[in-house]
Coordinates of C-alpha atoms in Angstrom, one line a residue:
M162 CA 3.6 4.7 23.4
K163 CA 1.6 7.8 22.5
L164 CA 2.0 9.1 18.8
L165 CA 0.9 12.3 17.1
F166 CA -0.2 11.5 13.6
I167 CA 0.0 14.2 11.2
N168 CA -2.1 13.5 8.4
S169 CA -3.3 14.6 5.0
A170 CA -7.0 14.9 4.2
S171 CA -6.3 13.4 0.9
T172 CA -6.4 9.7 0.4
D173 CA -3.2 8.2 0.9
Y174 CA -2.9 4.4 1.1
L175 CA 0.2 4.1 3.3
Q176 CA -0.8 6.7 5.8
D177 CA -4.2 5.4 5.9
L178 CA -3.3 1.8 6.3
T179 CA -0.7 2.7 8.9
F180 CA -3.2 4.8 11.0
S181 CA -5.8 2.0 11.3
G182 CA -3.2 -0.7 12.1
L183 CA -1.7 1.6 14.8
V184 CA -4.8 2.2 16.4
K185 CA -5.5 -1.4 16.3
L186 CA -2.5 -2.0 18.4
L187 CA -2.2 1.0 20.7
G188 CA -5.9 2.3 20.8
S189 CA -7.3 5.4 19.6
H190 CA -6.4 7.3 22.9
N191 CA -2.6 6.7 21.9
V192 CA -2.6 7.5 18.2
I193 CA -4.0 10.9 17.6
D194 CA -4.8 12.2 14.1
Y195 CA -3.9 15.6 13.8
P196 CA -5.8 17.4 12.1
W197 CA -8.9 15.2 13.0
N198 CA -9.6 13.2 9.8
V199 CA -13.3 12.7 9.3
K200 CA -12.5 9.6 7.1
Y201 CA -10.9 8.0 10.3
H202 CA -13.8 8.2 12.3
L203 CA -16.8 8.1 10.1
P204 CA -17.7 5.3 7.6
I205 CA -18.4 7.8 4.7
K206 CA -16.0 6.2 2.1
N207 CA -15.9 2.9 0.4
Y208 CA -12.7 0.7 -0.2
P209 CA -9.9 1.6 -0.7
K210 CA -10.7 5.2 0.3
N211 CA -11.7 3.9 3.8
L212 CA -8.3 2.1 4.7
G213 CA -8.0 4.5 7.7
Y214 CA -11.3 4.0 9.1
T215 CA -11.5 2.9 12.8
H216 CA -14.3 4.1 14.9
F217 CA -15.7 7.5 16.0
S218 CA -13.5 9.3 18.4
L219 CA -12.5 12.8 19.1
N220 CA -9.4 12.1 20.7
C221 CA -9.1 15.2 22.7
H222 CA -8.5 17.5 20.0
L223 CA -9.8 20.5 21.6
S224 CA -7.1 20.2 24.1
I225 CA -3.9 18.5 22.8
D226 CA -0.8 18.6 24.9
F227 CA 1.9 18.3 22.4
H228 CA 4.5 17.6 25.1
S229 CA 2.6 14.3 26.0
F230 CA 3.6 12.5 22.7
D231 CA 6.5 10.0 22.7
A232 CA 7.1 10.8 18.7
I233 CA 5.6 12.6 16.1
I234 CA 4.7 11.1 12.7
L235 CA 4.5 13.2 9.3
A236 CA 2.4 10.4 7.8
S237 CA 2.4 11.6 4.0
A238 CA 4.4 13.6 1.5
K239 CA 1.5 15.9 0.8
K240 CA 1.2 19.6 0.8
D241 CA -1.3 20.0 3.9
S242 CA 0.5 17.6 6.2
L243 CA 3.8 19.3 5.7
A244 CA 2.1 22.7 6.4
T245 CA 0.7 21.2 9.6
L246 CA 4.1 20.0 10.8
K247 CA 5.6 23.4 10.0
K248 CA 3.1 25.1 11.9
I249 CA 3.5 23.1 15.0
L250 CA 7.3 22.3 14.8
P251 CA 8.4 24.8 17.8
K252 CA 6.1 22.9 19.9
V253 CA 7.4 19.3 19.0
A254 CA 11.1 20.0 17.9
N255 CA 12.5 18.2 20.8
K256 CA 10.6 14.9 20.0
P257 CA 11.6 12.2 17.6
I258 CA 10.0 12.9 14.4
V259 CA 9.3 10.2 11.9
F260 CA 8.4 10.5 8.2
L261 CA 6.2 8.1 6.5
D262 CA 7.0 8.4 2.9
G263 CA 4.4 6.6 0.9
G264 CA 5.1 8.7 -2.7
D265 CA 5.6 7.1 -5.9
R266 CA 9.1 8.8 -6.2
P267 CA 12.3 6.8 -5.2
E268 CA 14.0 9.7 -3.4
I269 CA 13.1 10.8 0.1
G270 CA 10.3 13.2 -0.1
G271 CA 10.3 13.0 -4.0
D272 CA 6.6 13.7 -4.0
F273 CA 7.1 17.3 -2.5
C274 CA 9.1 18.1 -5.6
R275 CA 6.3 16.7 -7.8
L276 CA 3.7 18.8 -5.9
G277 CA 6.0 21.9 -6.4
I278 CA 6.7 22.3 -2.6
E279 CA 10.5 21.0 -2.6
E280 CA 11.8 24.3 -1.1
E281 CA 9.3 24.1 1.7
Y282 CA 10.3 20.6 2.3
K283 CA 14.1 21.4 2.3
D284 CA 13.5 24.4 4.6
L285 CA 11.8 22.0 7.2
I286 CA 14.2 19.4 7.3
K287 CA 17.0 22.1 7.4
Q288 CA 15.5 23.3 10.5
R289 CA 14.8 19.6 11.9
P290 CA 15.8 16.6 10.1
F291 CA 13.8 13.5 10.5
D292 CA 15.0 10.9 13.0
I293 CA 13.4 7.9 11.3
I294 CA 12.1 7.4 7.7
F295 CA 9.7 4.7 6.6
K296 CA 10.0 4.5 2.7
R297 CA 7.5 2.8 0.4
E298 CA 9.6 3.0 -2.8
Y299 CA 12.7 1.7 -1.2
F300 CA 15.5 0.8 -3.5
L301 CA 18.6 -0.7 -1.6
N302 CA 21.4 0.9 -3.8
D303 CA 19.8 4.5 -3.1
H304 CA 19.4 3.9 0.8
V305 CA 21.9 1.4 1.9
E306 CA 24.2 4.0 3.6
M307 CA 21.0 5.7 5.4
L308 CA 20.7 3.4 8.4
H309 CA 17.6 5.6 9.6
V310 CA 15.6 4.6 6.5
H311 CA 13.6 1.3 6.6
P312 CA 11.6 -0.2 3.7
F313 CA 7.8 0.2 4.4
P314 CA 5.6 -1.0 1.5
F315 CA 1.8 -1.3 1.2
S316 CA -0.1 -4.0 3.0
F317 CA -3.7 -5.2 3.4
P318 CA -6.2 -4.1 6.1
Y319 CA -6.6 -6.5 8.7
N320 CA -10.4 -5.8 9.2
V321 CA -11.4 -6.5 5.5
S322 CA -12.5 -9.9 4.9
I323 CA -13.2 -11.1 1.3
P324 CA -15.4 -14.4 0.8
T325 CA -13.3 -17.4 -0.2
I326 CA -14.6 -18.5 -3.7
A327 CA -14.6 -22.3 -4.5
E328 CA -12.6 -23.1 -7.6
S329 CA -15.9 -24.3 -9.5
D330 CA -17.2 -20.8 -8.8
K331 CA -14.4 -18.8 -10.3
K332 CA -15.9 -17.2 -13.4
Y333 CA -12.9 -15.3 -14.8
D334 CA -9.9 -16.8 -16.3
V335 CA -7.5 -14.1 -16.6
S336 CA -7.8 -10.5 -15.4
F337 CA -6.0 -7.0 -15.4
W338 CA -8.5 -4.2 -14.3
A339 CA -6.3 -1.1 -14.4
Q340 CA -5.3 1.8 -16.3
Q341 CA -2.8 1.2 -19.1
K342 CA -0.1 3.8 -17.9
P343 CA 2.9 3.1 -17.5
A344 CA 4.1 1.5 -20.7
I345 CA 4.5 -2.1 -19.4
R346 CA 0.8 -2.1 -18.6
E347 CA -0.1 -1.0 -22.1
K348 CA 2.1 -3.5 -23.5
A349 CA 0.5 -6.3 -21.3
L350 CA -3.0 -5.1 -22.2
T351 CA -2.2 -5.0 -25.8
M352 CA -0.9 -8.5 -25.7
L353 CA -4.2 -9.9 -23.8
Q354 CA -6.5 -8.5 -26.6
G355 CA -8.6 -11.2 -28.1
K356 CA -7.2 -13.8 -25.6
Y357 CA -8.8 -15.8 -22.9
D358 CA -11.9 -14.2 -21.3
C359 CA -10.2 -10.8 -21.3
E360 CA -12.6 -8.6 -23.7
K361 CA -15.6 -10.3 -21.8
N362 CA -14.3 -9.5 -18.3
G363 CA -13.2 -6.1 -19.0
T364 CA -9.4 -6.4 -19.2
T365 CA -9.2 -4.0 -22.1
L366 CA -7.3 -0.9 -23.3
N367 CA -8.4 2.7 -22.1
Q368 CA -9.8 1.8 -18.7
D369 CA -10.3 4.5 -16.4
F370 CA -10.7 4.6 -12.9
K371 CA -13.8 6.8 -12.8
T372 CA -15.6 4.5 -15.0
Y373 CA -14.7 1.1 -13.6
N374 CA -17.5 -1.2 -13.2
R375 CA -16.2 -2.7 -10.1
K376 CA -15.5 -0.8 -7.1
G377 CA -15.4 -1.0 -3.5
K378 CA -15.9 -4.3 -1.8
F379 CA -17.3 -5.6 -5.0
Y380 CA -14.0 -5.1 -6.8
L381 CA -12.3 -7.5 -4.0
E382 CA -15.0 -10.0 -4.3
E383 CA -14.5 -10.2 -8.1
I384 CA -10.7 -10.5 -7.7
A385 CA -11.6 -13.5 -5.7
R386 CA -13.6 -14.8 -8.6
C387 CA -10.6 -14.7 -11.0
K388 CA -8.4 -18.0 -11.7
I389 CA -5.4 -15.7 -12.6
V390 CA -4.8 -11.9 -11.8
L391 CA -2.1 -10.0 -13.4
N392 CA 0.0 -7.3 -11.7
F393 CA 2.3 -4.7 -13.1
R394 CA 3.8 -1.6 -11.7
G395 CA 1.9 1.8 -11.7
G396 CA 3.1 5.1 -10.6
G397 CA 5.4 3.2 -8.3
W398 CA 6.5 -0.4 -8.1
D399 CA 4.2 -1.0 -5.2
T400 CA 0.7 -1.6 -6.0
M401 CA -2.4 -2.3 -3.8
R402 CA -3.2 -5.0 -6.1
Y403 CA -0.1 -6.9 -5.1
W404 CA -1.6 -7.3 -1.7
E405 CA -5.2 -7.7 -2.6
V406 CA -4.8 -10.6 -4.8
P407 CA -3.2 -12.9 -2.2
A408 CA -5.8 -11.5 0.3
A409 CA -8.7 -12.5 -2.0
S410 CA -7.1 -16.1 -2.5
S411 CA -6.5 -15.7 -5.9
F412 CA -3.4 -16.5 -7.9
M413 CA -1.0 -13.8 -8.9
I414 CA 1.4 -13.4 -12.0
S415 CA 3.3 -10.3 -11.4
Q416 CA 6.2 -8.1 -12.6
K417 CA 8.9 -8.5 -9.8
P418 CA 8.9 -5.2 -7.7
Q419 CA 12.3 -3.7 -7.8
I420 CA 12.0 -2.3 -4.4
V421 CA 13.0 -3.7 -1.1
I422 CA 10.0 -5.9 0.5
P423 CA 10.9 -7.7 3.8
N424 CA 9.4 -11.0 3.8
N425 CA 8.4 -10.9 0.3
F426 CA 6.5 -13.3 -1.7
E427 CA 8.5 -16.2 -3.1
D428 CA 8.3 -17.2 -6.9
G429 CA 6.8 -20.6 -7.4
K430 CA 5.7 -20.7 -3.7
H431 CA 3.2 -17.8 -3.2
L432 CA 3.0 -16.2 -6.7
I433 CA 4.7 -16.3 -10.1
W434 CA 7.1 -13.8 -11.5
C435 CA 7.0 -12.9 -15.2
S436 CA 9.9 -11.2 -17.1
D437 CA 10.0 -7.3 -17.5
S438 CA 9.9 -8.0 -21.1
L439 CA 6.6 -10.0 -20.9
D440 CA 8.2 -12.6 -23.3
D441 CA 7.1 -15.4 -21.0
L442 CA 3.6 -14.0 -19.7
L443 CA 1.3 -15.6 -22.2
D444 CA 3.3 -19.1 -21.6
K445 CA 2.8 -18.9 -17.8
I446 CA -0.9 -17.8 -18.2
D447 CA -1.5 -21.0 -20.3
Y448 CA 0.4 -23.2 -18.0
Y449 CA -1.5 -22.2 -15.0
L450 CA -4.8 -22.2 -16.5
R451 CA -4.1 -25.9 -17.3
N452 CA -2.8 -27.0 -14.0
D453 CA -5.4 -26.3 -11.5
S454 CA -4.0 -28.1 -8.3
E455 CA -0.7 -26.3 -8.6
R456 CA -2.3 -23.0 -9.0
R457 CA -4.6 -23.7 -6.1
K458 CA -1.6 -24.6 -3.9
I459 CA 0.3 -21.4 -4.8
E460 CA -2.8 -19.2 -4.3
Q461 CA -3.3 -20.8 -0.8
Q462 CA 0.3 -20.3 0.1
G463 CA 0.2 -16.9 -0.8
K464 CA -2.8 -16.2 1.3
E465 CA -1.2 -17.7 4.3
H466 CA 2.1 -15.7 3.8
L467 CA 0.1 -12.4 3.3
L468 CA -1.7 -12.9 6.8
K469 CA 1.5 -13.8 8.6
Y470 CA 3.8 -10.9 7.3
H471 CA 1.7 -8.5 5.4
L472 CA -1.3 -7.2 7.0
N473 CA -1.3 -3.4 8.1
V474 CA -0.9 -4.5 12.0
N475 CA 2.5 -6.2 10.8
R476 CA 3.6 -2.9 9.3
A477 CA 2.3 -0.9 12.4
Q478 CA 4.1 -3.3 14.8
F479 CA 7.4 -2.9 13.0
L480 CA 7.0 1.0 13.1
I481 CA 6.5 0.8 16.9
D482 CA 9.3 -1.6 17.5
T483 CA 11.6 0.7 15.2
I484 CA 10.6 3.7 17.3
E485 CA 11.0 2.1 20.6
S486 CA 14.4 1.0 19.6
Y487 CA 15.3 4.4 18.8
L488 CA 14.1 5.8 22.2
S489 CA 16.1 3.3 24.1

């Protein structure tokens, strides 16, 4: 299979994870990023802005034959990627067109509206509707009748390894290193003030992404040094933290995502859910801080489940299989 991957120059976690996963499975000669994305081919960014990095390749960008592709992927709900598809649409309109919607909003293409280009989006799909849609924020009630729409959450990159930290070397009890919006995050951070080792490890109110002390690969290593990591929804239900914590072999207490996640983690087996009201949050933290062996078993099973179902190559394989099924 040969795919034209119409991408945004901006960081887009779902777009970038999918690109590197597809290249791993199909090879760089069969997954052509268009326009050429420097972050995919040169190691100029740190985690998580390097999720799409593969290796240097020009991919014959100087002489692209648009007729040679089996399918076209609009890989993000961003202004520049939409403009690129609109520009080349006359050349690819007879090919299957796939939309990879990694935006925070639940409606299909909702981020185009957020960015103020809803009319341009509607005009394009009026000319040429999408054949297949992969949706990150997939709510069953909204999409149950849309058989060509598939749930497609974030994942963890197959090529990022995190050193395993022995229980005796885990130096933080409870962490939630995140900005305090939306309201549930602020509520959780407020509840944690003055408790456990939160203030000492930086689990405080008024955190800001630009001033985080833990960035890049060091952030993942620090996640691995936590006994308990908390997770709550951000702009969307799907967060990178939801996948990073099990990848780091750490134990997660999380708000249950209200989106469809195939092969999702199971409560009590791979992680622990807390209520949306957070009424049980502190009790669950206290319990699992006391019960080391139970906590370690769950975090180990969470890591195994992630490696089996939730690497970006797993997502890429599902995308490939879905397109092949459509083509047949």
